Structures are given as C-alpha cells and as structure tokens.
Tab-separated table of C-alpha atoms in Angstrom:
chain	number	residue	atom	x	y	z
A	278	GLU	CA	-22.402	1.206	39.353
A	279	ALA	CA	-23.643	-1.210	36.544
A	280	GLN	CA	-21.253	-3.718	35.724
A	281	VAL	CA	-19.799	-7.073	35.129
A	282	THR	CA	-17.323	-8.474	37.421
A	283	GLN	CA	-15.043	-11.638	37.291
A	284	ASN	CA	-12.838	-13.190	39.608
A	285	PRO	CA	-9.987	-14.002	39.793
A	286	ARG	CA	-8.423	-11.450	37.216
A	287	TYR	CA	-5.250	-13.574	37.005
A	288	LEU	CA	-4.684	-17.237	37.676
A	289	ILE	CA	-1.651	-19.436	37.216
A	290	THR	CA	-2.483	-23.317	37.940
A	291	VAL	CA	-1.371	-26.728	36.942
A	292	THR	CA	-2.829	-29.321	34.579
A	293	GLY	CA	-5.712	-31.242	35.977
A	294	LYS	CA	-6.320	-29.034	38.846
A	295	LYS	CA	-10.167	-28.042	38.836
A	296	LEU	CA	-10.865	-24.451	38.831
A	297	THR	CA	-13.797	-21.931	38.659
A	298	VAL	CA	-13.887	-18.316	37.355
A	299	THR	CA	-16.779	-16.440	38.690
A	300	CYS	CA	-18.874	-13.880	36.773
A	301	SER	CA	-21.466	-11.697	38.169
A	302	GLN	CA	-23.551	-8.805	36.704
A	303	ASN	CA	-25.812	-6.383	38.567
A	304	MET	CA	-27.822	-5.056	35.617
A	305	ASN	CA	-30.553	-7.709	35.798
A	306	HIS	CA	-29.571	-8.967	32.446
A	307	GLU	CA	-31.232	-12.065	30.887
A	308	TYR	CA	-28.367	-13.242	28.709
A	309	MET	CA	-24.773	-14.115	29.668
A	310	SER	CA	-21.943	-15.453	27.784
A	311	TRP	CA	-18.309	-16.693	28.262
A	312	TYR	CA	-15.597	-16.098	25.663
A	313	ARG	CA	-11.860	-16.865	25.253
A	314	GLN	CA	-9.587	-14.572	23.456
A	315	ASP	CA	-6.450	-15.712	21.761
A	316	PRO	CA	-4.015	-13.915	19.515
A	317	GLY	CA	-5.165	-13.927	15.965
A	318	LEU	CA	-8.416	-15.722	16.595
A	319	GLY	CA	-10.500	-12.939	18.136
A	320	LEU	CA	-13.103	-13.798	20.679
A	321	ARG	CA	-14.592	-17.304	20.603
A	322	GLN	CA	-17.780	-18.039	22.348
A	323	ILE	CA	-17.520	-20.924	24.876
A	324	TYR	CA	-21.013	-21.237	26.417
A	325	TYR	CA	-23.993	-18.748	26.701
A	326	SER	CA	-27.088	-18.665	28.825
A	327	MET	CA	-30.395	-17.197	27.848
A	328	ASN	CA	-32.080	-17.623	31.300
A	329	VAL	CA	-31.697	-19.178	34.683
A	330	GLU	CA	-30.961	-23.035	34.176
A	331	VAL	CA	-30.845	-22.390	30.370
A	332	THR	CA	-27.457	-22.831	28.886
A	333	ASP	CA	-26.113	-23.799	25.386
A	334	LYS	CA	-22.869	-24.472	23.787
A	335	GLY	CA	-21.001	-21.832	21.849
A	336	ASP	CA	-18.271	-22.626	19.221
A	337	VAL	CA	-15.498	-23.871	21.617
A	338	PRO	CA	-17.150	-25.672	24.624
A	339	GLU	CA	-14.942	-28.649	24.995
A	340	GLY	CA	-13.191	-28.816	28.246
A	341	TYR	CA	-15.545	-26.245	30.063
A	342	LYS	CA	-18.789	-26.382	32.034
A	343	VAL	CA	-21.012	-23.666	33.135
A	344	SER	CA	-24.073	-23.174	35.268
A	345	ARG	CA	-26.756	-20.678	35.689
A	346	LYS	CA	-28.547	-21.110	38.992
A	347	GLU	CA	-29.280	-17.387	39.644
A	348	LYS	CA	-29.863	-14.667	37.177
A	349	ARG	CA	-26.849	-12.618	38.171
A	350	ASN	CA	-24.105	-15.351	38.229
A	351	PHE	CA	-22.606	-17.408	35.569
A	352	PRO	CA	-19.416	-19.302	36.685
A	353	LEU	CA	-17.145	-21.019	34.273
A	354	ILE	CA	-15.629	-24.397	35.364
A	355	LEU	CA	-12.705	-26.241	34.122
A	356	GLU	CA	-12.861	-29.571	35.493
A	357	SER	CA	-9.400	-30.755	34.345
A	358	PRO	CA	-7.520	-27.701	32.851
A	359	SER	CA	-4.896	-28.321	30.249
A	360	PRO	CA	-2.241	-25.994	28.716
A	361	ASN	CA	-4.334	-25.401	25.614
A	362	GLN	CA	-6.886	-23.599	27.793
A	363	THR	CA	-4.368	-20.989	28.684
A	364	SER	CA	-6.067	-17.795	27.436
A	365	LEU	CA	-7.846	-14.544	28.285
A	366	TYR	CA	-11.387	-15.262	29.313
A	367	PHE	CA	-14.202	-12.624	29.012
A	368	CYS	CA	-17.678	-12.978	30.636
A	369	ALA	CA	-20.396	-10.809	29.069
A	370	SER	CA	-24.130	-9.984	29.649
A	371	THR	CA	-26.968	-8.712	27.557
A	372	PHE	CA	-30.145	-7.144	28.486
A	373	GLY	CA	-32.334	-9.508	26.563
A	374	GLY	CA	-35.717	-9.307	25.005
A	375	GLY	CA	-34.400	-8.937	21.521
A	376	ALA	CA	-34.440	-5.063	21.587
A	377	TRP	CA	-30.832	-4.406	22.958
A	378	ASP	CA	-27.986	-6.836	21.809
A	379	GLU	CA	-25.172	-4.777	23.374
A	380	GLN	CA	-22.930	-7.128	25.241
A	381	PHE	CA	-21.205	-5.717	28.394
A	382	PHE	CA	-18.039	-7.341	29.091
A	383	GLY	CA	-16.253	-8.024	32.358
A	384	PRO	CA	-12.451	-6.998	32.882
A	385	GLY	CA	-11.225	-10.390	31.783
A	386	THR	CA	-9.505	-13.344	33.648
A	387	ARG	CA	-5.990	-14.205	32.240
A	388	LEU	CA	-5.430	-17.923	32.759
A	389	THR	CA	-2.215	-19.865	32.701
A	390	VAL	CA	-2.271	-23.521	32.793
A	391	LEU	CA	1.237	-25.105	33.360
B	173	GLY	CA	-21.897	-22.903	11.369
B	174	GLU	CA	-21.276	-19.161	10.861
B	175	ASN	CA	-17.765	-18.045	9.893
B	176	VAL	CA	-16.840	-14.487	9.934
B	177	GLU	CA	-13.594	-13.060	8.227
B	178	GLN	CA	-12.181	-9.768	8.803
B	179	HIS	CA	-9.666	-7.657	6.716
B	180	PRO	CA	-7.171	-6.124	7.001
B	181	SER	CA	-5.638	-7.577	10.096
B	182	THR	CA	-3.609	-4.374	10.601
B	183	LEU	CA	-4.180	-0.887	9.284
B	184	SER	CA	-2.063	2.151	9.669
B	185	VAL	CA	-3.549	5.612	8.854
B	186	GLN	CA	-2.441	9.135	9.332
B	187	GLU	CA	-4.441	11.206	11.853
B	188	GLY	CA	-7.326	12.922	10.088
B	189	ASP	CA	-7.551	10.181	7.267
B	190	SER	CA	-10.409	7.678	7.059
B	191	ALA	CA	-10.086	3.896	7.929
B	192	VAL	CA	-12.109	1.036	6.583
B	193	ILE	CA	-12.520	-2.338	7.911
B	194	LYS	CA	-14.334	-5.078	6.124
B	195	CYS	CA	-16.033	-8.349	7.248
B	196	THR	CA	-17.850	-11.138	5.516
B	197	TYR	CA	-20.025	-13.840	7.045
B	198	SER	CA	-21.257	-17.154	5.836
B	199	ASP	CA	-24.635	-17.718	7.423
B	200	SER	CA	-27.568	-15.951	5.728
B	201	ALA	CA	-29.555	-16.284	9.158
B	202	SER	CA	-27.180	-13.835	10.721
B	203	ASN	CA	-29.354	-10.609	11.268
B	204	TYR	CA	-27.317	-8.598	13.852
B	205	PHE	CA	-23.876	-7.251	13.211
B	206	PRO	CA	-21.964	-5.444	15.981
B	207	TRP	CA	-18.592	-3.872	16.166
B	208	TYR	CA	-16.450	-3.782	19.156
B	209	LYS	CA	-13.404	-1.743	20.159
B	210	GLN	CA	-10.838	-3.083	22.475
B	211	GLU	CA	-7.999	-0.771	23.711
B	212	LEU	CA	-4.822	-2.352	24.978
B	213	GLY	CA	-5.513	-4.254	28.203
B	214	LYS	CA	-9.089	-3.287	28.221
B	215	ARG	CA	-12.442	-5.136	27.840
B	216	PRO	CA	-14.173	-4.944	24.362
B	217	GLN	CA	-16.903	-2.231	24.112
B	218	LEU	CA	-19.631	-1.792	21.563
B	219	ILE	CA	-19.092	1.130	19.339
B	220	ILE	CA	-21.872	0.675	16.657
B	221	ASP	CA	-24.199	-2.289	15.480
B	222	ILE	CA	-26.619	-2.746	12.558
B	223	ARG	CA	-29.517	-5.069	11.836
B	224	SER	CA	-30.373	-6.989	8.692
B	225	ASN	CA	-33.217	-4.706	7.929
B	226	VAL	CA	-30.923	-1.591	7.557
B	227	GLY	CA	-28.390	-0.906	5.039
B	228	GLU	CA	-26.270	1.991	6.741
B	229	LYS	CA	-26.026	3.427	10.067
B	230	LYS	CA	-24.052	6.347	11.267
B	231	ASP	CA	-22.873	7.798	14.676
B	232	GLN	CA	-20.836	10.972	14.396
B	233	ARG	CA	-17.454	9.831	13.044
B	234	ILE	CA	-18.438	6.167	12.716
B	235	ALA	CA	-20.467	4.425	10.113
B	236	VAL	CA	-21.378	0.758	9.447
B	237	THR	CA	-22.740	-0.535	5.919
B	238	LEU	CA	-24.348	-3.864	5.272
B	239	ASN	CA	-24.768	-5.657	2.177
B	240	LYS	CA	-26.921	-8.789	2.905
B	241	THR	CA	-26.816	-10.073	-0.619
B	242	ALA	CA	-23.173	-10.143	-0.574
B	243	LYS	CA	-22.862	-11.013	2.991
B	244	HIS	CA	-20.526	-8.312	3.979
B	245	PHE	CA	-20.474	-5.358	6.242
B	246	SER	CA	-18.048	-2.659	6.919
B	247	LEU	CA	-16.900	-0.126	9.358
B	248	HIS	CA	-15.894	3.338	8.389
B	249	ILE	CA	-14.102	5.804	10.596
B	250	THR	CA	-13.677	9.280	9.406
B	251	GLU	CA	-11.243	12.033	10.654
B	252	THR	CA	-9.327	9.442	12.501
B	253	GLN	CA	-7.853	10.588	15.752
B	254	PRO	CA	-5.045	8.946	18.046
B	255	GLU	CA	-7.574	7.700	20.360
B	256	ASP	CA	-9.209	5.510	17.787
B	257	SER	CA	-6.073	3.275	17.874
B	258	ALA	CA	-7.290	0.042	19.107
B	259	VAL	CA	-8.250	-3.498	18.033
B	260	TYR	CA	-11.541	-3.585	16.227
B	261	PHE	CA	-13.714	-6.724	16.143
B	262	CYS	CA	-16.780	-7.283	13.909
B	263	ALA	CA	-19.317	-10.001	14.784
B	264	ALA	CA	-22.323	-11.751	13.402
B	265	GLU	CA	-25.266	-13.494	15.313
B	266	PRO	CA	-26.854	-16.281	13.471
B	267	TYR	CA	-29.279	-16.863	16.269
B	268	GLY	CA	-30.113	-15.736	19.594
B	269	GLN	CA	-27.026	-15.060	21.698
B	270	ASN	CA	-24.706	-17.081	19.548
B	271	PHE	CA	-22.118	-14.644	18.487
B	272	VAL	CA	-19.272	-15.282	16.032
B	273	PHE	CA	-16.514	-12.804	16.072
B	274	GLY	CA	-13.833	-11.879	13.334
B	275	PRO	CA	-10.296	-12.308	14.301
B	276	GLY	CA	-9.770	-8.459	14.711
B	277	THR	CA	-8.092	-5.439	13.001
B	278	ARG	CA	-5.372	-3.551	14.777
B	279	LEU	CA	-5.745	0.105	13.801
B	280	SER	CA	-2.979	2.580	14.340
B	281	VAL	CA	-3.572	6.285	13.846
B	282	LEU	CA	-0.283	8.036	13.352
B	283	PRO	CA	0.317	11.595	14.410
C-alpha cells in the first residue's frame, strides 16, 4: 500500500531532551516536507527536501533540523525541544518532476513538550 | 515572503446549499494553488488544485477559480452534503515545494 508513515504518533517529552520523529514513504517520491499545525495558524512548513542531501528551510525552521540521506526517509530532529514546539506535526511527500504537486500527508505526530 | 489569507474562518450552510471559501495571496511568483480537506483527527487530503495558466477548474461538485491579477482564488462546493463538513485549507506555492497555507475554514453542513 502506497503510504507515508510517521513515528511515533504521540510523544510527551520534557524541555531539552533531544528527540527524532521519523518519516518514511514508499512511493519513490522525490520531494518531502515537514509541517506543524497549530489552531488558527493552518499548516506551516518547517523544512522541505527536493532530493537526497538537498534540504531547505520553510517558514518556521528555528529549533528544528532535518536530514535526507535516503530517498524514502526524512527525519525531523528537535535538538533541544521547548514548550512552544508543542504541536501536531505532519510529514508529506510529492512525486516531483513538476507535473504532479499533490502532497501526500502522513498520519501526524502529536508532540507535547513539558 | 508569501502570505495567504483565507475567509471565512468558519462557515455553516444548510445541506444542499453552496459554500464558497476565498483566499488571497501576496507573491505574484506563486503559480500553483491547491485546496486540502482535513476531517477531524485525519490528515489533510488534496481535493482540487489549479495552476496559474488556468482560470477555473471543476471536479463534480467542487470548483476552483483563480484571478491572478487580483491575486485571489476561491473554492466552490455545490449541493453540499454532511460529509463535506471538515476544515479546508488553501495554499500557494511561490517556488518549488515551498508551500504556504492559509489558516483554514471550518465548514459545517447542517442537515
């Protein structure tokens, strides 16, 4: 089944404890993105990647890191989480090539930082 | 950078009526405008999109119109049904894979 997966789905952590949220897609998509969703603010792009080893900042990159060592995986790293990073996070992937821009979203990861 | 505004923030319609959601964007470089539907507790899913070289696109009960001069685009849902109740997001893509979303519209279709 073609899909985007994220793990964990739910996470409660404490300020300053490094964490990684994994994202994987099995559709051989070129492009991948991370978003955070907060009430009243919609989806805000954190980082995106247009190919292996190619990443770029979205609109809210502060406090986050990403890597794209393999085409299928795009982990989101919070080196020192803070309470203002409590949010619902979505990973998404896109086929690429300019013809199809539809983003396929993962199921979401609800993160709480205490 | 790109800024996308979306109105209204909430919308209630009677079943069978039409619903219209409007978005404006600021960056004239944007050339791709998708609309996503997010049901409660679910992930966003694309329902329709339009490119800047097209003024209107329709898919059954859903249509999107784009006015590049005025920098606004709208989602039209006709003959609304209870399953159309969800949060709808518009978005603009000023350059490759940099998507900027609107804040969302919560649509309620009343029976």
